[in-house]
Coordinates of C-alpha atoms and ligand atoms in Angstrom, one line a residue:
X7 CA -0.3 -0.4 -0.4
X8 CA 2.8 2.3 0.9
X9 CA 4.5 1.5 -2.4
X10 CA 1.1 2.2 -4.4
X11 CA 1.2 6.1 -2.6
X12 CA 4.9 6.4 -3.9
X13 CA 4.2 5.4 -7.6
X14 CA 1.5 8.5 -7.2
X15 CA 2.4 10.5 -5.7
X16 CA 6.1 10.8 -7.9
X17 CA 3.6 10.7 -10.8
X18 CA 2.0 12.9 -10.0
X19 CA 5.3 15.1 -9.0
X20 CA 6.6 14.6 -13.2
X21 CA 3.4 16.0 -13.6
X22 CA 3.3 18.9 -12.2
X23 CA 7.2 18.8 -14.1
X24 CA 6.3 18.4 -16.9
X25 CA 3.5 21.3 -16.7
X26 CA 5.8 23.6 -15.4
X27 CA 7.9 23.1 -18.5
X28 CA 6.7 25.0 -21.2
X29 CA 5.7 22.7 -24.0
X30 CA 8.2 24.4 -26.5
X31 CA 10.8 23.6 -24.2
X32 CA 10.7 19.7 -24.1
X33 CA 12.5 16.8 -25.3
X34 CA 10.3 14.7 -27.0
X35 CA 11.9 11.4 -27.4
X36 CA 12.3 10.1 -30.4
X37 CA 15.9 8.5 -30.9
X38 CA 13.3 5.2 -31.7
X39 CA 12.4 6.7 -34.9
X40 CA 15.8 8.3 -35.7
X41 CA 18.4 5.2 -35.0
X42 CA 19.4 3.3 -37.6
X43 CA 17.6 0.4 -37.8
X44 CA 21.5 -0.8 -38.4
X45 CA 23.9 0.7 -36.9
X46 CA 27.0 0.9 -38.7
X47 CA 29.8 -0.4 -35.8
X48 CA 27.1 -3.9 -36.1
X49 CA 27.5 -3.5 -40.0
X50 CA 30.7 -3.2 -39.6
X51 CA 31.1 -6.4 -36.9
X52 CA 29.4 -8.6 -39.0
X53 CA 31.3 -7.4 -42.0
X54 CA 34.1 -8.7 -40.8
X55 CA 33.3 -12.1 -39.0
X56 CA 32.7 -13.5 -42.8
X57 CA 34.9 -11.9 -43.9
X58 CA 37.7 -12.5 -41.5
X59 CA 36.7 -15.7 -39.6
X60 CA 38.0 -16.8 -42.9
X61 CA 41.0 -14.9 -43.3
X62 CA 42.3 -15.6 -40.1
X63 CA 40.8 -18.6 -39.6
X64 CA 42.0 -19.5 -36.0
X65 CA 43.2 -15.9 -35.1
X66 CA 40.4 -14.3 -35.8
X67 CA 38.2 -14.7 -32.6
X68 CA 41.5 -13.1 -30.4
X69 CA 41.7 -10.4 -32.6
X70 CA 37.7 -9.8 -32.9
X71 CA 37.8 -9.1 -28.5
X72 CA 41.4 -6.8 -28.8
X73 CA 39.4 -5.3 -31.8
X74 CA 36.0 -4.5 -29.6
X75 CA 37.8 -3.7 -26.6
X76 CA 39.5 -0.7 -25.0
X77 CA 42.9 0.4 -27.3
X78 CA 46.6 1.4 -26.1
X79 CA 48.7 4.1 -27.7
X80 CA 51.7 5.7 -28.1
X81 CA 53.4 8.7 -27.3
X82 CA 55.8 9.6 -29.6
X83 CA 58.8 12.5 -28.6
X84 CA 58.3 15.0 -29.4
X85 CA 62.8 16.5 -30.1
X86 CA 61.5 20.0 -31.0
X87 CA 60.4 20.0 -27.2
X88 CA 62.0 22.0 -24.6
X89 CA 60.3 19.4 -21.3
X90 CA 62.4 16.9 -20.6
X91 CA 59.7 14.6 -21.6
X92 CA 61.6 11.2 -23.0
X93 CA 62.2 11.3 -19.1
X94 CA 59.7 12.2 -17.6
X95 CA 57.3 9.8 -19.2
X96 CA 59.6 6.6 -18.3
X97 CA 59.4 8.0 -14.5
X98 CA 55.6 7.1 -15.3
X99 CA 56.3 3.5 -16.1
X100 CA 56.7 3.7 -19.8
X101 CA 59.3 2.0 -22.0
X102 CA 60.9 3.5 -25.2
X103 CA 60.1 0.6 -27.7
X104 CA 62.1 1.6 -30.1
X105 CA 65.4 2.1 -28.5
X106 CA 65.3 -1.0 -26.2
X107 CA 65.1 -2.6 -29.6
X108 CA 68.4 -0.9 -30.8
X109 CA 71.5 -3.8 -30.0
X110 CA 69.4 -6.3 -31.0
X111 CA 68.4 -5.0 -34.5
X112 CA 71.8 -4.0 -34.9
X113 CA 72.4 -8.2 -34.7
X114 CA 68.9 -8.8 -35.9
X115 CA 70.1 -6.7 -39.8
X116 CA 73.5 -8.8 -40.5
X117 CA 71.8 -11.9 -40.1
X118 CA 70.4 -13.7 -42.7
X119 CA 66.2 -14.3 -40.7
X120 CA 65.3 -18.2 -40.3
X121 CA 62.5 -19.4 -42.8
X122 CA 62.3 -15.8 -44.3
X123 CA 63.8 -16.5 -47.3
X124 CA 61.4 -20.3 -47.7
X125 CA 59.0 -18.1 -46.6
X126 CA 59.8 -15.2 -49.7
X127 CA 60.2 -17.0 -52.6
X128 CA 56.9 -18.2 -52.1
X129 CA 55.4 -15.0 -52.4
X130 CA 57.5 -14.8 -55.1
X131 CA 55.9 -18.1 -57.9
X132 CA 52.1 -16.9 -55.2
X133 CA 51.8 -14.2 -56.5
X134 CA 51.0 -13.4 -60.7
X135 CA 53.9 -10.7 -60.9
X136 CA 57.9 -11.3 -60.8
X137 CA 59.4 -9.0 -58.0
X138 CA 62.4 -10.2 -56.3
X139 CA 63.1 -10.2 -52.7
X140 CA 65.4 -8.3 -51.1
X141 CA 66.5 -8.2 -47.8
X142 CA 66.1 -4.7 -45.8
X143 CA 69.3 -2.9 -44.5
X144 CA 67.3 -0.5 -42.6
X145 CA 69.1 1.8 -41.0
X146 CA 66.7 2.7 -37.8
X147 CA 67.5 6.3 -36.9
X148 CA 68.1 6.9 -33.6
X149 CA 65.6 9.8 -32.9
X150 CA 62.4 8.1 -33.4
X151 CA 61.2 7.1 -29.6
X152 CA 57.9 5.9 -29.4
X153 CA 56.8 4.9 -25.8
X154 CA 54.2 2.7 -24.5
X155 CA 52.8 1.9 -21.2
X156 CA 54.0 -2.9 -20.8
X157 CA 53.0 -5.4 -22.0
X158 CA 49.3 -6.2 -20.3
X159 CA 49.2 -2.2 -18.6
X160 CA 46.2 -0.5 -19.8
X161 CA 47.3 2.9 -18.1
X162 CA 46.3 6.1 -20.4
X163 CA 49.0 8.9 -21.6
X164 CA 47.7 11.9 -19.4
X165 CA 46.9 14.8 -22.6
X166 CA 50.7 16.9 -23.1
X167 CA 51.4 19.9 -22.3
X168 CA 52.8 22.7 -23.8
X169 CA 56.8 23.9 -23.2
X170 CA 57.4 27.4 -22.3
X171 CA 57.4 27.9 -26.6
X172 CA 54.0 26.8 -26.6
X173 CA 55.3 23.4 -29.1
X174 CA 53.0 20.0 -27.5
X175 CA 55.9 17.2 -25.5
X176 CA 54.8 13.6 -27.4
X177 CA 51.6 13.0 -30.0
X178 CA 49.1 10.3 -29.0
X179 CA 49.5 7.3 -31.6
X180 CA 48.1 3.9 -32.0
X181 CA 51.9 3.2 -31.6
X182 CA 52.4 0.2 -34.5
X183 CA 51.9 3.7 -36.5
X184 CA 55.5 4.3 -36.4
X185 CA 56.2 1.1 -38.3
X186 CA 55.6 1.9 -41.8
X187 CA 57.2 5.0 -40.9
X188 CA 60.7 2.8 -39.4
X189 CA 60.2 0.3 -42.5
X190 CA 60.6 3.8 -45.0
X191 CA 64.1 3.9 -43.7
X192 CA 64.4 7.6 -44.2
X193 CA 68.7 9.5 -45.0
X194 CA 70.5 12.1 -44.1
X195 CA 69.3 14.1 -47.1
X196 CA 66.7 12.6 -49.1
X197 CA 63.1 13.5 -50.2
X198 CA 60.1 12.7 -49.4
X199 CA 56.6 12.4 -50.3
X200 CA 53.4 11.8 -47.4
X201 CA 50.9 11.6 -49.9
X202 CA 48.1 10.6 -47.8
X203 CA 49.2 12.5 -44.0
X204 CA 46.8 14.1 -42.9
X205 CA 45.9 14.1 -40.3
X206 CA 50.5 14.5 -39.4
X207 CA 50.8 12.0 -37.3
X208 CA 53.5 9.7 -39.8
X209 CA 54.7 12.8 -41.0
X210 CA 56.0 13.7 -37.5
X211 CA 57.5 10.7 -36.9
X212 CA 59.4 11.6 -40.1
X213 CA 60.4 15.1 -39.0
X214 CA 62.0 13.5 -35.9
X215 CA 64.4 12.1 -37.7
X216 CA 66.2 15.6 -37.9
X217 CA 67.4 13.7 -41.5
X218 CA 64.6 15.2 -44.1
X219 CA 66.2 18.1 -46.7
X220 CA 63.1 18.3 -47.9
X221 CA 59.4 16.9 -46.9
X222 CA 56.0 17.2 -48.8
X223 CA 52.9 16.3 -47.2
X224 CA 49.4 16.0 -49.3
X225 CA 45.8 14.9 -48.2
X226 CA 43.1 15.8 -50.3
X227 CA 40.8 16.8 -47.2
X228 CA 41.0 20.5 -47.1
X229 CA 39.9 20.2 -43.9
X230 CA 42.1 17.2 -42.6
X231 CA 44.5 19.6 -44.7
X232 CA 43.8 22.4 -41.9
X233 CA 44.2 19.6 -38.9
X234 CA 47.8 18.7 -40.5
X235 CA 48.5 22.4 -40.5
X236 CA 47.6 22.7 -36.8
X237 CA 49.5 19.4 -35.1
X238 CA 52.5 20.2 -36.9
X239 CA 52.7 24.5 -35.6
X240 CA 52.2 21.9 -32.3
X241 CA 55.5 20.2 -32.7
X242 CA 57.8 21.4 -34.9
X243 CA 59.5 25.1 -34.5
X244 CA 58.6 27.6 -37.2
X245 CA 62.5 27.4 -38.6
X246 CA 62.0 23.8 -39.5
X247 CA 58.8 24.7 -41.9
X248 CA 59.4 27.0 -44.3
X249 CA 59.2 26.7 -47.9
X250 CA 62.3 24.9 -49.1
X251 CA 61.8 22.1 -46.4
X252 CA 57.8 21.9 -45.9
X253 CA 55.6 21.7 -48.5
X254 CA 51.8 21.4 -47.3
X255 CA 49.7 20.0 -50.4
X256 CA 46.2 19.3 -50.9
X257 CA 46.1 17.3 -54.5
X258 CA 43.9 14.2 -55.1
X259 CA 47.5 12.4 -54.6
X260 CA 46.2 9.5 -57.1
X261 CA 46.9 12.1 -60.3
X262 CA 50.0 12.8 -59.2
X263 CA 52.4 11.0 -61.0
X264 CA 50.6 12.9 -63.8
X265 CA 52.9 16.0 -62.3
X266 CA 55.7 15.3 -60.2
X267 CA 57.0 11.4 -61.5
X268 CA 60.7 10.2 -60.9
X269 CA 61.7 12.6 -57.8
X270 CA 61.3 11.3 -54.2
X271 CA 63.8 9.1 -52.7
X272 CA 61.0 7.7 -49.8
X273 CA 56.9 7.9 -50.8
X274 CA 54.2 7.1 -47.9
X275 CA 51.7 5.8 -49.3
X276 CA 49.1 5.3 -46.1
X277 CA 45.5 5.1 -47.9
X278 CA 42.4 5.8 -46.8
X279 CA 40.6 2.4 -45.7
X280 CA 38.3 1.0 -44.1
X281 CA 40.4 1.2 -40.3
X282 CA 38.6 -1.4 -39.5
X283 CA 39.2 -0.7 -35.8
X284 CA 37.3 2.6 -35.6
X285 CA 34.0 1.6 -37.6
X286 CA 34.0 -0.9 -35.3
X287 CA 33.5 1.2 -32.0
X288 CA 32.1 4.4 -34.0
X289 CA 28.5 5.4 -35.4
X290 CA 29.9 8.5 -36.3
X291 CA 32.1 9.2 -39.3
X292 CA 31.6 5.4 -40.4
X293 CA 32.4 3.8 -44.0
X294 CA 30.2 1.5 -43.2
X295 CA 27.3 3.6 -42.8
X296 CA 24.1 2.4 -46.0
X297 CA 25.2 5.6 -47.2
X298 CA 28.9 5.6 -48.0
X299 CA 28.4 2.0 -49.2
X300 CA 29.4 3.0 -52.1
X301 CA 32.1 5.5 -51.3
X302 CA 33.9 2.0 -49.4
X303 CA 33.3 -0.2 -52.7
X304 CA 34.9 2.4 -54.9
X305 CA 38.1 2.0 -51.9
X306 CA 40.6 -0.7 -53.2
X307 CA 40.3 0.8 -56.8
X308 CA 41.0 4.6 -54.8
X309 CA 43.9 2.5 -52.8
X310 CA 45.4 1.3 -55.5
X311 CA 45.5 4.5 -57.3
X312 CA 47.8 5.5 -55.0
X313 CA 50.1 3.2 -54.9
X314 CA 50.7 3.4 -58.0
X315 CA 51.0 7.5 -58.5
X316 CA 53.3 7.3 -55.3
X317 CA 55.5 4.5 -57.3
X318 CA 55.3 6.6 -60.1
X319 CA 56.3 10.1 -57.4
X320 CA 59.8 8.2 -56.3
X321 CA 63.1 8.0 -58.5
X322 CA 64.7 5.1 -59.4
X323 CA 66.0 3.5 -56.5
X324 CA 63.7 5.5 -54.6
X325 CA 61.5 3.4 -51.7
X326 CA 57.6 3.3 -51.0
X327 CA 56.1 2.3 -48.0
X328 CA 51.7 1.5 -48.9
X329 CA 50.3 1.3 -45.2
X330 CA 47.1 0.6 -43.9
X331 CA 44.9 0.1 -41.1
X332 CA 43.0 -2.7 -42.3
X333 CA 43.2 -6.2 -41.8
X334 CA 41.2 -6.8 -45.2
X335 CA 43.8 -9.6 -47.3
X336 CA 41.6 -6.7 -50.8
X337 CA 42.7 -3.8 -49.6
X338 CA 46.8 -5.1 -48.5
X339 CA 47.9 -7.6 -50.3
X340 CA 45.8 -7.5 -53.8
X341 CA 46.2 -3.7 -53.6
X342 CA 50.7 -4.1 -53.7
X343 CA 50.2 -7.0 -56.4
X344 CA 47.9 -5.5 -58.0
X345 CA 49.9 -1.9 -58.1
X346 CA 53.4 -4.0 -59.1
X347 CA 51.7 -5.1 -62.7
X348 CA 50.4 -2.4 -63.5
X349 CA 53.4 0.0 -62.7
X350 CA 55.1 -2.6 -65.2
X351 CA 53.1 -3.4 -67.3
X352 CA 51.9 0.4 -68.5
X353 CA 54.3 2.2 -66.5
X354 CA 57.8 0.0 -67.4
X355 CA 58.9 0.2 -63.8
X356 CA 60.3 -2.5 -62.1
X357 CA 60.1 -3.1 -58.1
X358 CA 61.2 -5.5 -55.8
X359 CA 59.7 -5.9 -52.8
X360 CA 61.5 -5.7 -50.2
X361 CA 61.6 -7.4 -47.4
X362 CA 60.1 -6.5 -43.8
X363 CA 61.1 -9.9 -41.2
X364 CA 64.4 -8.2 -40.1
X365 CA 62.3 -5.5 -38.8
X366 CA 59.6 -7.1 -37.7
X367 CA 61.3 -9.6 -36.1
X368 CA 63.3 -6.4 -34.0
X369 CA 60.0 -5.4 -32.3
X370 CA 58.9 -8.8 -31.2
X371 CA 57.9 -8.5 -27.9
X372 CA 55.6 -5.0 -28.6
X373 CA 53.1 -5.9 -31.1
X374 CA 51.7 -9.0 -32.6
X375 CA 52.4 -10.1 -35.9
X376 CA 50.6 -11.9 -39.1
X377 CA 52.2 -15.3 -39.7
X378 CA 52.6 -17.2 -42.4
X379 CA 52.0 -13.5 -44.6
X380 CA 52.3 -13.7 -48.6
X381 CA 53.6 -10.4 -49.3
X382 CA 54.2 -7.3 -46.6
X383 CA 53.9 -7.4 -42.6
X384 CA 51.0 -7.1 -40.1
X385 CA 50.2 -5.5 -36.8
X386 CA 47.3 -7.6 -35.2
X387 CA 45.3 -6.7 -32.3
X388 CA 46.5 -8.8 -29.1
X389 CA 44.7 -8.1 -26.0
X390 CA 47.6 -7.8 -24.2
X391 CA 49.4 -5.3 -26.8
X392 CA 46.0 -3.8 -28.5
X393 CA 48.0 -2.0 -31.1
X394 CA 46.9 -2.1 -34.6
X395 CA 45.8 -3.8 -37.6
X396 CA 48.8 -2.4 -39.7
X397 CA 49.2 -3.4 -42.5
X398 CA 52.3 -2.2 -44.4
X399 CA 54.6 -3.3 -47.6
X400 CA 57.9 -2.1 -49.0
X401 CA 58.8 -1.2 -52.4
X402 CA 62.3 -0.3 -54.4
X403 CA 61.6 1.4 -57.9
X404 CA 64.4 -0.8 -59.9
X405 CA 63.6 1.7 -62.6
Ligands
LIG522 C1 44.7 6.7 -43.0 S1 44.3 8.3 -43.3 C2 46.1 9.0 -43.4 C3 46.1 8.9 -41.7 C4 47.5 9.9 -41.8 N1 48.7 9.1 -42.9 C5 48.6 10.2 -40.4 O1 49.4 8.9 -39.9 O2 48.2 10.9 -39.8 C6 44.2 8.7 -44.9 C7 43.9 10.2 -45.4 O3 43.8 10.4 -47.0 C8 43.6 11.1 -47.5 N2 43.3 10.8 -49.2 C9 41.9 10.6 -49.3 N3 41.6 10.0 -50.7 C10 42.5 11.3 -51.7 C11 43.2 11.9 -52.2 N4 42.7 11.0 -53.3 N5 44.3 12.0 -51.8 C12 45.6 12.1 -51.0 N6 45.4 12.4 -50.0 C13 43.6 11.6 -50.4 C14 42.5 11.2 -46.7 O4 42.0 12.8 -46.6 C15 42.9 10.2 -44.9 O5 43.7 12.0 -44.1

């Protein structure tokens, strides 16, 4: 009886409150009518389940759990900052996963990797082009530092603070995104093109090397190019942002080869893709939303055109790294295969696939790599090291 009285009292109070609120200010509950029946995240999960269970087999359930869990970040240390950033981060329990392996790395580079040759000859046989494999002789820049919390530790980084000149001390990014930049192997005096650069995480990594003579950063999206400029201004001192060192453009990258061919020592082609992690976790700006189906289906063709343009933009002897943040074979391996074939057939450019196994071997304690990939290397998400997915493949222009 007492409970019934209480309920009545409560409902009367709500009615009183409603009558006090002017009708125009009342919030109409219409979420049920406007919410899509199938949210993009759900469509993405259905797509991933269907595609990746076939592609990854028994690995998929554990990758799926990791993809649906909170991702782990790395903090790219900004060498241009006047703060003692690295020491502060180390005091919080982080470690620089790049310098940690430096000594080990050099010995790795000198030894041929067990099984690498067998696997690589497999690549040439399995794929339709005759790209021979080259062992990577890359030298890791001692200036690129990226810290992570230890394996299994999911502590979040605090936001970076500006130093006395307003430059931020570190940039938070998926630590695996540093790998394509390390694979690019930028050397002193190189000219470098970052074809799809916004918001600028990888451009920042490349600038940390302090070895680049000229860097061109490009992104077709005007709004994202603005974001890229803001990022560069927040991390890089003005004297490094002059036109003779850094060029910021907003062209359609697929057309790059038409205007600037055979030019750059290094080209990074970090293409738009289905961004698996974002697509599974965020409904906003999701490529799996119904209205973006055509755009999503066109991605492999766009990726192919961008990679071909990047290949053309590199000079003979130059090197190109193709990267994505999807596990999709159609957006990764198939794009590279077709690009190598079309570069030869349509443009007379011979390419060699560079073996990145020595690089992945160095970082095997920090990241989980997909086993037995026929072409390129891929970081797969794992609950104890929840980075990636990041796919990368390196090509060298022979002609
Ligand atoms: C994966 S994001 C690049 C991320 C960036 N490299 C980084 O590390 O911060 C892909 C970018 O490609 C850009 N893009 C899409 N189509 C393009 C095109 N035709 N030419 C150049 N950029 C393009 C998108 O605007 C997007 O910013």
